[in-house]
Coordinates of N, CA, C and O in Angstrom, one line a residue:
S1 N 0.7 -1.2 0.4 CA -0.2 -0.5 0.0 C 0.8 1.5 -0.3 O 1.6 1.6 0.6
Y2 N 0.2 2.0 -0.8 CA 1.0 3.2 -0.5 C 0.6 4.8 -0.1 O -0.6 4.6 -1.0
L3 N 1.0 5.6 0.3 CA -0.3 6.8 0.9 C 0.7 7.9 -0.2 O 2.1 8.0 0.2
H4 N -0.3 8.5 -0.2 CA 0.4 10.1 -1.2 C 0.1 11.3 -1.2 O -1.8 11.6 -1.1
F5 N 1.0 12.8 -0.9 CA 0.3 13.8 -1.0 C 0.4 14.2 -2.0 O 1.6 14.4 -2.6
Q6 N -0.7 15.4 -2.9 CA -0.4 15.3 -4.4 C -1.2 16.4 -4.5 O -2.5 17.1 -4.6
P7 N 0.1 18.0 -3.8 CA -1.0 19.0 -3.3 C -1.3 19.6 -5.0 O 0.1 19.5 -6.1
R8 N -2.0 20.6 -5.1 CA -1.7 21.5 -6.5 C -2.2 23.3 -6.2 O -3.0 23.6 -5.1
F9 N -1.1 23.5 -6.7 CA -1.8 25.5 -6.5 C -1.7 25.9 -7.5 O -1.1 25.5 -9.2
S10 N -2.7 26.9 -7.6 CA -3.0 27.9 -9.3 C -3.0 28.9 -8.9 O -4.2 29.6 -8.1
A11 N -2.5 29.9 -9.6 CA -2.7 31.7 -9.4 C -3.0 32.2 -10.9 O -2.8 31.8 -11.5
N12 N -4.1 33.3 -11.4 CA -4.3 33.5 -12.2 C -4.6 35.4 -12.2 O -5.6 35.8 -11.0
V13 N -3.4 35.8 -12.4 CA -3.4 37.4 -11.8 C -3.9 38.0 -13.2 O -3.2 37.8 -14.5
Q14 N -5.2 39.3 -13.1 CA -5.6 40.3 -14.5 C -4.5 41.0 -14.0 O -4.8 41.7 -13.4
L15 N -3.5 41.5 -15.3 CA -2.7 42.4 -15.2 C -3.3 43.8 -15.5 O -2.5 44.9 -14.9
S16 N -4.1 43.4 -16.8 CA -5.5 45.0 -17.0 C -6.3 43.9 -17.5 O -6.5 42.8 -18.1
P17 N -6.7 45.0 -18.4 CA -8.3 43.8 -18.8 C -7.6 43.7 -20.3 O -7.4 44.5 -21.0
G18 N -8.7 41.9 -20.2 CA -8.4 41.4 -21.3 C -6.4 41.1 -21.2 O -6.5 40.1 -22.2
F19 N -5.9 40.7 -20.5 CA -4.3 40.9 -20.0 C -4.5 39.5 -19.4 O -4.4 40.3 -17.3
N20 N -4.3 38.4 -18.8 CA -3.8 37.7 -17.4 C -2.7 36.7 -17.7 O -2.3 37.2 -18.8
M21 N -2.5 36.6 -16.2 CA -0.8 36.1 -15.9 C -2.0 35.0 -15.4 O -1.9 35.3 -13.9
A22 N -1.1 33.7 -15.9 CA -1.1 32.2 -14.9 C 0.1 31.5 -14.0 O 1.4 31.7 -15.0
A23 N -0.3 30.9 -13.4 CA 1.0 29.9 -13.3 C 0.3 28.8 -12.0 O -0.2 29.1 -11.2
S24 N 1.1 27.8 -11.9 CA 1.0 26.1 -11.3 C 2.1 25.9 -11.0 O 2.8 25.6 -11.7
Y25 N 1.9 24.9 -9.3 CA 2.7 24.1 -9.3 C 2.0 22.4 -8.9 O 0.1 22.8 -8.5
T26 N 2.0 21.4 -9.5 CA 1.4 20.8 -9.0 C 1.9 18.4 -8.9 O 3.2 19.5 -9.6
E27 N 1.8 18.3 -8.0 CA 2.1 16.7 -7.5 C 1.9 15.6 -7.8 O 0.4 16.3 -7.7
M28 N 2.4 14.7 -8.7 CA 1.2 13.7 -8.9 C 1.9 12.2 -8.9 O 3.0 12.2 -9.0
V29 N 1.4 11.2 -7.9 CA 1.5 10.5 -8.9 C 1.3 9.1 -9.2 O -0.5 9.3 -9.5
Q30 N 1.8 7.7 -9.1 CA 0.5 6.8 -10.4 C 0.7 6.1 -10.2 O 2.1 5.6 -10.4
N31 N 0.3 5.1 -9.7 CA 0.7 3.4 -8.9 C 0.2 2.7 -10.0 O 0.3 1.8 -9.6
I32 N 0.9 2.7 -11.1 CA 0.6 2.3 -12.5 C 1.9 2.0 -13.6 O 1.9 3.3 -14.0
H33 N 2.9 1.3 -14.1 CA 3.8 1.8 -15.4 C 3.5 1.3 -16.6 O 2.3 0.3 -16.6
L34 N 3.9 2.0 -17.4 CA 3.2 1.7 -19.0 C 4.9 0.5 -19.0 O 6.0 1.5 -19.0
L35 N 5.3 -0.6 -19.3 CA 6.2 -1.4 -19.6 C 5.7 -1.4 -21.5 O 5.0 -2.2 -22.1
T36 N 7.3 -0.5 -21.7 CA 7.2 -0.5 -23.5 C 8.6 -1.3 -23.4 O 9.3 -1.4 -22.7
N37 N 8.3 -2.5 -25.1 CA 9.5 -3.2 -25.2 C 9.1 -3.8 -26.7 O 8.6 -3.9 -27.0
S38 N 10.1 -3.3 -27.6 CA 10.5 -3.4 -28.9 C 11.0 -3.9 -30.4 O 11.7 -4.7 -31.5
S39 N 11.8 -5.4 -28.8 CA 12.7 -6.1 -28.7 C 12.1 -7.0 -29.1 O 13.0 -8.4 -29.8
L40 N 11.3 -7.7 -29.4 CA 10.4 -9.0 -30.6 C 9.9 -9.2 -31.3 O 9.7 -9.9 -31.9
G41 N 10.8 -7.9 -31.5 CA 10.1 -7.8 -33.0 C 9.0 -7.0 -33.7 O 8.6 -7.2 -34.3
M42 N 8.3 -7.4 -32.2 CA 6.6 -6.8 -32.3 C 6.6 -5.9 -31.1 O 7.3 -5.6 -30.4
P43 N 6.2 -4.3 -31.2 CA 6.5 -3.5 -30.3 C 5.0 -4.5 -29.1 O 4.1 -5.1 -29.6
T44 N 5.3 -4.2 -28.1 CA 5.0 -5.3 -26.3 C 5.1 -3.6 -25.7 O 5.9 -3.5 -25.2
D45 N 3.3 -3.6 -25.1 CA 3.1 -2.4 -24.4 C 2.6 -3.3 -23.0 O 1.4 -4.0 -23.4
L46 N 3.1 -3.2 -21.6 CA 2.5 -3.4 -20.6 C 2.0 -2.9 -19.8 O 2.6 -2.3 -19.0
W47 N 0.8 -3.1 -18.6 CA 0.7 -1.8 -17.9 C 0.5 -2.9 -16.7 O 0.1 -3.9 -16.5
V48 N 1.1 -2.0 -15.8 CA 1.6 -3.6 -14.3 C 1.3 -2.0 -13.4 O 1.8 -1.4 -13.2
A49 N 0.7 -2.8 -12.0 CA 0.5 -1.8 -10.9 C 1.9 -1.3 -10.1 O 3.7 -2.7 -10.6
S50 N 2.2 -1.1 -9.3 CA 3.4 -0.7 -8.9 C 3.8 -1.9 -7.5 O 2.6 -2.6 -7.1
T51 N 4.7 -2.2 -7.3 CA 5.1 -3.0 -6.4 C 6.3 -2.9 -5.1 O 6.2 -1.3 -4.9
E52 N 6.1 -3.7 -4.3 CA 6.7 -3.6 -2.8 C 9.1 -3.4 -3.7 O 9.0 -2.4 -3.2
R53 N 8.9 -3.9 -4.9 CA 10.5 -3.3 -5.1 C 10.6 -2.3 -6.3 O 11.2 -1.9 -6.8
I54 N 8.6 -1.7 -6.6 CA 8.8 -0.8 -7.8 C 7.6 0.1 -7.1 O 6.4 -0.4 -7.6
G55 N 8.0 1.1 -7.0 CA 7.2 1.6 -6.1 C 6.9 2.6 -7.7 O 6.9 2.4 -8.4
P56 N 5.6 3.7 -7.1 CA 4.8 4.9 -8.1 C 5.3 5.3 -8.6 O 5.9 6.0 -7.9
Q57 N 5.0 6.2 -9.3 CA 6.1 6.7 -10.1 C 5.5 8.3 -9.5 O 4.4 8.3 -9.1
S58 N 6.2 9.0 -9.9 CA 5.6 11.0 -8.8 C 6.1 11.2 -10.1 O 7.4 11.2 -10.9
A59 N 5.7 12.7 -10.0 CA 6.0 13.6 -11.2 C 5.7 15.0 -10.0 O 4.3 15.4 -9.3
Q60 N 6.7 15.9 -10.7 CA 6.3 17.3 -10.1 C 6.0 18.5 -11.7 O 7.0 18.0 -12.4
Q61 N 5.3 19.4 -12.0 CA 5.2 20.0 -12.8 C 4.6 21.4 -11.9 O 3.6 21.6 -11.6
A62 N 5.2 22.3 -13.3 CA 5.2 24.0 -12.7 C 5.0 24.3 -14.3 O 5.6 24.0 -15.5
T63 N 4.3 25.6 -14.5 CA 3.4 25.7 -15.4 C 3.9 27.5 -15.7 O 3.1 28.3 -14.2
F64 N 3.6 28.3 -16.6 CA 3.7 29.3 -16.2 C 3.1 30.6 -17.9 O 3.2 30.1 -18.8
G65 N 1.8 30.7 -17.5 CA 1.7 31.5 -18.9 C 0.9 33.0 -19.0 O 0.8 33.3 -17.8
F66 N 0.3 33.7 -20.2 CA -0.2 34.1 -20.7 C -1.4 34.1 -20.9 O -1.5 33.3 -22.5
S67 N -2.0 35.0 -21.1 CA -2.9 35.5 -22.7 C -3.9 36.5 -22.4 O -3.9 37.2 -21.4
K68 N -4.3 36.5 -23.5 CA -4.7 38.5 -24.2 C -5.7 38.1 -24.6 O -6.0 37.3 -25.8
Q69 N -7.1 38.6 -24.5 CA -8.3 39.3 -25.1 C -8.7 40.1 -26.0 O -7.5 41.2 -25.6
I70 N -8.5 40.0 -27.7 CA -8.5 41.3 -28.2 C -9.6 41.1 -28.7 O -10.5 40.4 -29.6
K71 N -10.3 42.3 -28.5 CA -11.7 43.1 -29.5 C -13.3 42.0 -29.4 O -13.8 41.4 -29.9
N72 N -12.7 41.1 -27.9 CA -14.0 40.4 -27.7 C -13.9 39.1 -28.0 O -15.1 38.5 -28.3
S73 N -13.3 38.8 -29.5 CA -13.7 37.8 -30.0 C -12.1 37.5 -30.9 O -12.6 35.9 -30.9
Y74 N -11.3 37.8 -30.0 CA -10.1 37.0 -30.7 C -9.2 36.6 -28.9 O -9.0 37.2 -28.4
S75 N -8.3 35.8 -28.8 CA -7.9 35.7 -28.0 C -6.1 34.6 -28.1 O -6.1 34.2 -29.4
L76 N -5.6 35.0 -28.0 CA -3.8 34.5 -27.8 C -3.4 34.5 -27.0 O -3.5 34.5 -25.1
D77 N -3.0 33.1 -26.1 CA -2.5 32.1 -25.4 C -1.6 31.7 -25.3 O -0.7 31.1 -25.8
V78 N 0.1 32.6 -24.3 CA 1.3 31.5 -24.5 C 1.6 31.1 -23.0 O 1.2 31.6 -21.9
E79 N 2.2 29.3 -22.8 CA 1.9 29.2 -21.3 C 3.4 27.9 -22.1 O 3.4 27.0 -23.0
G80 N 4.5 28.7 -20.9 CA 5.7 27.0 -21.2 C 5.5 26.4 -19.9 O 4.3 26.6 -18.2
Y81 N 5.3 24.8 -19.9 CA 6.1 23.9 -18.6 C 7.1 23.5 -18.3 O 8.0 23.0 -19.8
Y82 N 7.4 22.8 -17.2 CA 8.6 21.9 -17.2 C 8.0 21.3 -16.0 O 7.2 21.0 -15.1
K83 N 8.2 19.3 -16.5 CA 7.7 18.4 -15.3 C 9.6 17.5 -14.7 O 10.2 17.4 -16.5
W84 N 9.0 17.3 -14.0 CA 10.3 16.2 -13.6 C 9.5 14.7 -13.1 O 8.5 14.6 -12.5
M85 N 9.8 13.9 -13.3 CA 9.1 12.4 -13.2 C 10.3 12.1 -12.8 O 11.5 11.9 -13.4
E86 N 10.3 10.5 -11.5 CA 10.9 10.2 -11.0 C 10.1 8.8 -11.2 O 9.0 8.8 -10.6
N87 N 11.2 7.7 -10.5 CA 10.8 6.4 -10.8 C 9.4 5.1 -12.0 O 9.2 5.0 -11.7
G88 N 10.5 6.5 -13.6 CA 8.8 5.5 -14.0 C 10.2 4.6 -14.6 O 11.3 4.3 -13.6
A89 N 9.8 3.2 -15.4 CA 10.1 1.9 -15.7 C 10.0 1.7 -16.7 O 9.4 2.9 -17.4
S90 N 11.3 1.5 -17.2 CA 11.3 0.6 -18.6 C 11.1 -1.4 -18.1 O 12.7 -1.7 -17.8
F91 N 11.2 -1.5 -19.6 CA 10.7 -2.6 -19.9 C 12.3 -3.4 -20.5 O 12.3 -2.7 -22.2
T92 N 13.0 -4.2 -19.9 CA 14.2 -3.9 -20.8 C 14.4 -5.9 -21.5 O 15.1 -6.1 -22.6
E93 N 14.1 -6.7 -20.9 CA 14.9 -8.3 -20.8 C 13.3 -9.2 -21.2 O 12.6 -8.6 -20.5
T94 N 12.9 -9.7 -21.5 CA 12.4 -10.8 -21.4 C 12.3 -12.3 -21.4 O 11.3 -13.0 -21.3
K95 N 13.4 -12.7 -20.7 CA 13.7 -14.5 -20.2 C 13.8 -14.4 -19.0 O 14.1 -15.3 -19.0
E96 N 13.2 -13.3 -18.3 CA 13.5 -13.5 -16.9 C 12.3 -14.0 -16.5 O 11.5 -14.0 -17.3
N97 N 12.3 -15.1 -15.6 CA 10.4 -15.9 -15.1 C 10.5 -14.8 -14.3 O 8.6 -14.4 -14.7
I98 N 10.9 -13.9 -13.4 CA 9.7 -13.0 -12.9 C 10.4 -11.0 -13.6 O 11.3 -11.3 -14.0
W99 N 8.9 -11.0 -13.2 CA 9.0 -9.7 -14.3 C 9.4 -8.6 -14.4 O 10.0 -7.7 -14.8
E100 N 9.2 -8.2 -12.5 CA 10.0 -7.3 -12.3 C 11.2 -7.0 -12.6 O 12.1 -6.2 -11.9
N101 N 12.1 -8.3 -12.8 CA 14.0 -8.6 -13.0 C 14.4 -8.2 -14.3 O 15.3 -8.0 -14.6
S102 N 12.7 -8.0 -14.8 CA 12.9 -7.2 -16.3 C 13.0 -5.8 -16.4 O 13.3 -5.3 -17.3
V103 N 13.0 -5.2 -15.1 CA 12.3 -3.8 -15.4 C 13.7 -2.7 -14.4 O 14.1 -3.6 -13.6
L104 N 14.1 -1.5 -15.5 CA 14.8 -0.5 -14.6 C 13.6 0.2 -14.4 O 12.6 0.8 -15.2
V105 N 14.5 0.8 -13.6 CA 13.8 2.6 -13.2 C 14.4 3.6 -13.1 O 16.1 3.6 -13.0
G106 N 13.9 4.2 -13.8 CA 14.6 6.3 -14.1 C 14.1 7.2 -13.5 O 13.2 7.2 -13.3
E107 N 14.4 8.1 -14.9 CA 13.4 9.5 -14.1 C 13.0 10.1 -15.6 O 14.2 9.8 -16.7
G108 N 12.4 11.5 -15.5 CA 12.2 12.1 -17.0 C 12.2 13.0 -17.0 O 12.5 13.8 -15.8
K109 N 11.8 14.2 -17.8 CA 11.7 15.5 -17.8 C 10.8 15.9 -19.1 O 11.3 15.3 -20.3
A110 N 9.8 16.8 -19.0 CA 9.5 17.4 -20.0 C 9.0 19.1 -19.8 O 9.0 19.2 -19.0
Y111 N 9.4 19.2 -21.6 CA 9.4 20.8 -21.2 C 8.6 21.7 -22.6 O 9.2 21.3 -23.6
G112 N 8.5 23.1 -23.0 CA 7.7 23.5 -23.9 C 7.6 24.6 -23.4 O 7.3 25.0 -22.7
I113 N 7.1 24.6 -24.7 CA 6.1 25.9 -24.6 C 5.0 25.7 -26.0 O 5.3 25.2 -27.0
E114 N 3.7 26.2 -24.9 CA 2.3 26.5 -26.2 C 1.9 27.2 -26.4 O 2.1 28.1 -25.7
M115 N 1.0 27.6 -28.1 CA 0.7 29.2 -28.1 C -0.5 28.8 -29.1 O -0.3 27.3 -29.8
A116 N -1.6 29.6 -28.7 CA -2.8 29.4 -29.5 C -3.4 30.3 -29.6 O -3.1 31.3 -28.9
A117 N -3.9 30.9 -30.6 CA -4.9 31.7 -31.5 C -6.1 31.7 -31.7 O -6.7 30.4 -32.5
R118 N -7.5 32.1 -30.8 CA -8.4 31.8 -31.2 C -9.8 32.8 -31.1 O -9.4 34.0 -30.5
K119 N -10.6 32.3 -32.1 CA -11.7 32.9 -32.8 C -13.2 32.8 -32.6 O -13.2 31.1 -32.6
E120 N -13.4 33.2 -31.6 CA -14.5 33.2 -30.1 C -15.9 33.4 -30.6 O -17.0 32.5 -30.5
K121 N -15.7 34.2 -31.6 CA -17.2 34.9 -31.8 C -17.6 34.5 -33.9 O -16.4 35.4 -34.3
G122 N -18.4 35.1 -33.9 CA -18.5 35.2 -35.0 C -19.1 33.4 -36.4 O -19.1 31.9 -35.7
A123 N -19.6 33.2 -37.6 CA -19.8 32.4 -38.0 C -18.4 31.6 -38.5 O -18.9 30.3 -37.9
L124 N -17.3 32.0 -38.3 CA -16.5 31.5 -39.1 C -15.4 31.2 -37.1 O -15.2 32.4 -36.9
T125 N -15.4 30.6 -36.1 CA -14.7 30.3 -35.1 C -13.8 29.2 -35.3 O -13.9 28.1 -36.2
G126 N -12.5 29.6 -34.5 CA -11.5 28.0 -34.1 C -10.4 28.7 -33.1 O -10.1 29.1 -32.9
I127 N -9.4 27.5 -33.3 CA -8.1 27.9 -32.7 C -7.1 27.1 -33.5 O -7.3 26.4 -34.5
V128 N -6.3 28.0 -33.9 CA -4.4 27.6 -34.3 C -3.8 27.0 -32.9 O -3.6 28.7 -32.4
S129 N -2.8 26.5 -32.8 CA -2.0 26.2 -32.2 C -0.6 25.6 -32.4 O -1.3 24.4 -33.0
Y130 N 0.4 26.0 -31.5 CA 1.9 25.0 -31.7 C 1.9 25.1 -30.7 O 2.2 25.5 -30.0
T131 N 2.7 23.4 -30.3 CA 3.4 22.8 -29.4 C 4.8 22.6 -29.6 O 5.3 22.0 -31.0
L132 N 5.9 23.4 -29.0 CA 7.6 23.1 -29.5 C 7.7 22.5 -27.7 O 7.5 22.7 -26.9
S133 N 7.8 21.2 -27.6 CA 7.9 20.3 -26.7 C 8.9 19.1 -26.5 O 9.4 18.7 -28.0
W134 N 10.3 19.1 -25.5 CA 10.2 18.4 -25.4 C 10.8 16.8 -24.4 O 10.1 16.9 -23.2
S135 N 9.8 15.6 -24.4 CA 10.5 14.2 -23.5 C 11.4 13.1 -23.3 O 11.2 12.7 -24.3
E136 N 12.1 13.6 -22.3 CA 13.1 12.7 -21.9 C 13.2 11.6 -20.8 O 12.4 12.1 -20.0
R137 N 13.9 11.0 -21.3 CA 14.2 9.3 -20.4 C 15.3 9.1 -19.9 O 16.3 9.8 -20.9
R138 N 16.1 9.0 -18.5 CA 18.0 8.9 -18.3 C 17.4 6.9 -17.4 O 16.9 7.3 -16.6
F139 N 17.8 6.8 -17.5 CA 17.5 5.5 -17.3 C 19.3 4.9 -17.2 O 20.3 4.7 -17.7
D140 N 20.4 4.8 -15.3 CA 21.2 4.3 -15.4 C 22.0 3.3 -16.6 O 23.1 3.4 -16.9
K141 N 21.5 2.0 -16.9 CA 22.2 1.0 -17.2 C 21.7 1.0 -19.0 O 21.6 0.0 -19.7
L142 N 20.4 2.5 -19.6 CA 20.5 2.6 -20.7 C 21.0 3.4 -21.5 O 21.4 4.3 -20.9
N143 N 21.0 3.8 -22.8 CA 22.3 4.5 -23.4 C 23.3 5.3 -22.4 O 23.4 5.9 -22.7
H144 N 24.1 4.5 -22.1 CA 25.4 4.7 -21.0 C 24.8 5.8 -19.9 O 25.7 6.7 -19.5
G145 N 23.5 5.7 -19.0 CA 23.4 6.4 -18.9 C 22.7 8.4 -19.0 O 22.3 9.1 -18.3
N146 N 22.7 8.4 -20.0 CA 22.2 9.9 -21.0 C 21.4 9.4 -21.2 O 20.5 9.2 -21.1
W147 N 20.6 11.4 -21.2 CA 19.2 11.5 -21.7 C 18.9 10.6 -23.6 O 19.6 11.1 -24.0
F148 N 17.4 10.1 -23.0 CA 17.3 10.0 -24.9 C 15.9 10.6 -25.1 O 15.3 10.1 -24.3
P149 N 15.3 10.9 -26.0 CA 14.1 11.0 -26.2 C 13.2 10.2 -26.1 O 13.4 8.7 -26.4
D150 N 11.8 9.6 -25.6 CA 11.3 9.4 -24.7 C 10.5 9.0 -25.9 O 10.1 10.0 -27.6
K151 N 9.8 7.6 -26.5 CA 9.2 6.8 -27.0 C 8.0 7.7 -27.4 O 7.4 7.4 -28.9
Y152 N 7.5 8.5 -27.2 CA 6.4 9.6 -26.8 C 6.5 10.7 -26.6 O 5.5 12.1 -27.0
D153 N 7.6 11.1 -27.2 CA 8.3 12.6 -27.5 C 8.0 13.3 -28.6 O 7.4 12.6 -29.9
R154 N 6.6 14.7 -28.6 CA 6.0 14.9 -30.4 C 7.3 16.1 -30.4 O 6.5 16.5 -29.5
R155 N 8.3 16.3 -31.1 CA 9.2 17.5 -31.2 C 7.6 18.7 -31.3 O 7.9 20.2 -31.1
H156 N 7.2 19.0 -32.7 CA 6.8 19.4 -32.8 C 4.7 19.3 -33.1 O 4.6 18.3 -33.5
D157 N 3.9 20.0 -32.8 CA 2.6 20.1 -33.0 C 1.8 21.4 -33.0 O 1.8 22.0 -32.9
V158 N 1.0 21.2 -34.6 CA 0.4 22.6 -35.1 C -1.2 21.4 -35.1 O -1.1 20.4 -35.6
S159 N -1.7 21.8 -34.7 CA -3.3 21.6 -34.4 C -4.3 23.1 -34.7 O -3.6 23.9 -34.5
V160 N -5.4 22.9 -36.1 CA -6.1 23.9 -36.2 C -7.7 22.8 -36.7 O -7.1 21.9 -36.8
L161 N -8.3 23.7 -35.7 CA -10.4 23.5 -35.8 C -10.5 24.9 -36.2 O -10.3 25.4 -35.6
A162 N -11.6 24.9 -36.9 CA -12.3 26.0 -37.3 C -14.1 25.2 -37.9 O -14.1 23.7 -37.9
E163 N -14.5 25.9 -37.0 CA -16.1 25.5 -37.3 C -16.4 26.4 -38.5 O -16.6 28.1 -38.1
F164 N -17.5 26.2 -39.0 CA -18.2 27.6 -40.1 C -20.0 26.8 -39.5 O -20.2 25.6 -39.7
S165 N -20.4 28.0 -39.2 CA -22.3 27.9 -38.3 C -22.9 28.3 -39.6 O -22.7 30.1 -39.6
F166 N -23.9 28.0 -40.3 CA -24.3 28.0 -41.2 C -25.8 29.2 -40.3 O -26.0 29.0 -39.2
K167 N -26.5 30.0 -41.0 CA -27.5 31.2 -40.9 C -28.9 30.4 -40.1 O -28.4 29.0 -40.7
E168 N -29.1 30.0 -38.6 CA -29.5 29.4 -38.2 C -31.4 29.4 -39.0 O -31.8 30.3 -39.8
K169 N -31.7 28.2 -39.5 CA -33.3 28.6 -40.4 C -34.4 27.3 -38.6 O -33.8 26.1 -39.0
Y170 N -35.5 27.5 -39.5 CA -36.6 27.1 -38.2 C -35.9 26.0 -37.6 O -35.8 24.9 -37.1
K171 N -35.0 26.9 -36.8 CA -34.7 26.1 -35.5 C -33.4 25.5 -34.9 O -33.7 24.6 -34.8
L172 N -32.9 25.3 -36.8 CA -32.1 23.8 -37.2 C -30.5 24.8 -36.8 O -30.3 25.2 -37.7
R173 N -29.8 24.4 -36.2 CA -28.1 25.0 -36.6 C -27.3 23.7 -37.3 O -27.2 22.6 -37.0
R174 N -27.0 24.2 -38.3 CA -25.9 23.7 -38.9 C -24.2 23.9 -39.4 O -24.9 25.4 -39.3
S175 N -24.0 23.3 -38.7 CA -22.5 23.5 -39.3 C -21.0 23.4 -39.9 O -21.9 21.7 -39.8
V176 N -20.3 23.1 -39.4 CA -19.7 22.5 -40.2 C -18.3 22.7 -39.8 O -17.5 23.7 -39.7
S177 N -17.1 21.5 -39.7 CA -16.0 21.3 -38.7 C -14.8 21.0 -39.5 O -14.8 20.5 -40.2
L178 N -13.5 21.0 -39.1 CA -12.3 20.7 -39.8 C -11.2 20.7 -38.5 O -11.3 21.6 -37.8
G179 N -10.8 20.2 -38.7 CA -9.7 19.4 -37.5 C -8.7 18.5 -38.5 O -8.7 18.4 -39.7
F180 N -7.5 19.5 -38.0 CA -6.1 18.7 -38.9 C -4.5 18.6 -37.6 O -5.0 20.1 -37.3
T181 N -4.4 18.2 -37.8 CA -3.3 17.4 -36.7 C -1.7 17.4 -37.0 O -1.7 16.7 -38.4
L182 N -0.9 18.3 -37.3 CA 0.4 17.2 -38.0 C 1.4 17.8 -36.7 O 2.0 18.1 -35.6
Q183 N 1.9 16.1 -36.7 CA 3.3 15.9 -35.2 C 4.5 15.2 -35.7 O 4.8 14.7 -36.9
S184 N 5.3 15.5 -34.8 CA 7.1 15.4 -35.2 C 7.7 14.6 -34.1 O 7.0 14.9 -33.0
G185 N 8.3 13.2 -34.5 CA 8.4 12.8 -33.0 C 9.8 12.1 -33.3 O 9.7 11.5 -34.1

């Protein structure tokens, strides 16, 4: 059994009309691990619970950002984040009879900046966003103990969501929407 204290703090300050600053700090714990291995010739993902030998994963995340409302129809947001992760697990070998002997425990970090522009009023509404981020892991017995990109690292993420609403006719609202996402990693 594990008992955890997971505090969360956030603040949002209005610097001037339509211009806000926000900051937050969060501590999180997860009692389950995703073990990933591709050495079998095919990707293998296993979810396993924390044990006495392999404790829960923990993370702390801090964010800081600004938002600006423009003419009651548009908004711009910029937010940076940094996340520290400890006790993350990685599956390395499959020859062991006891799965815990095939697991390495290490640390991780993820950080980046997210930017978004929104149009919130009118027949055409939507959001355009871009995220530049890094997600890295480090295990003493992998990659000579050096940091390396995580399997789920997505360096660039561009997303566009648009919706066009037609004039309401006979109390029916009709619209057409379009979504697009481009990621690299």
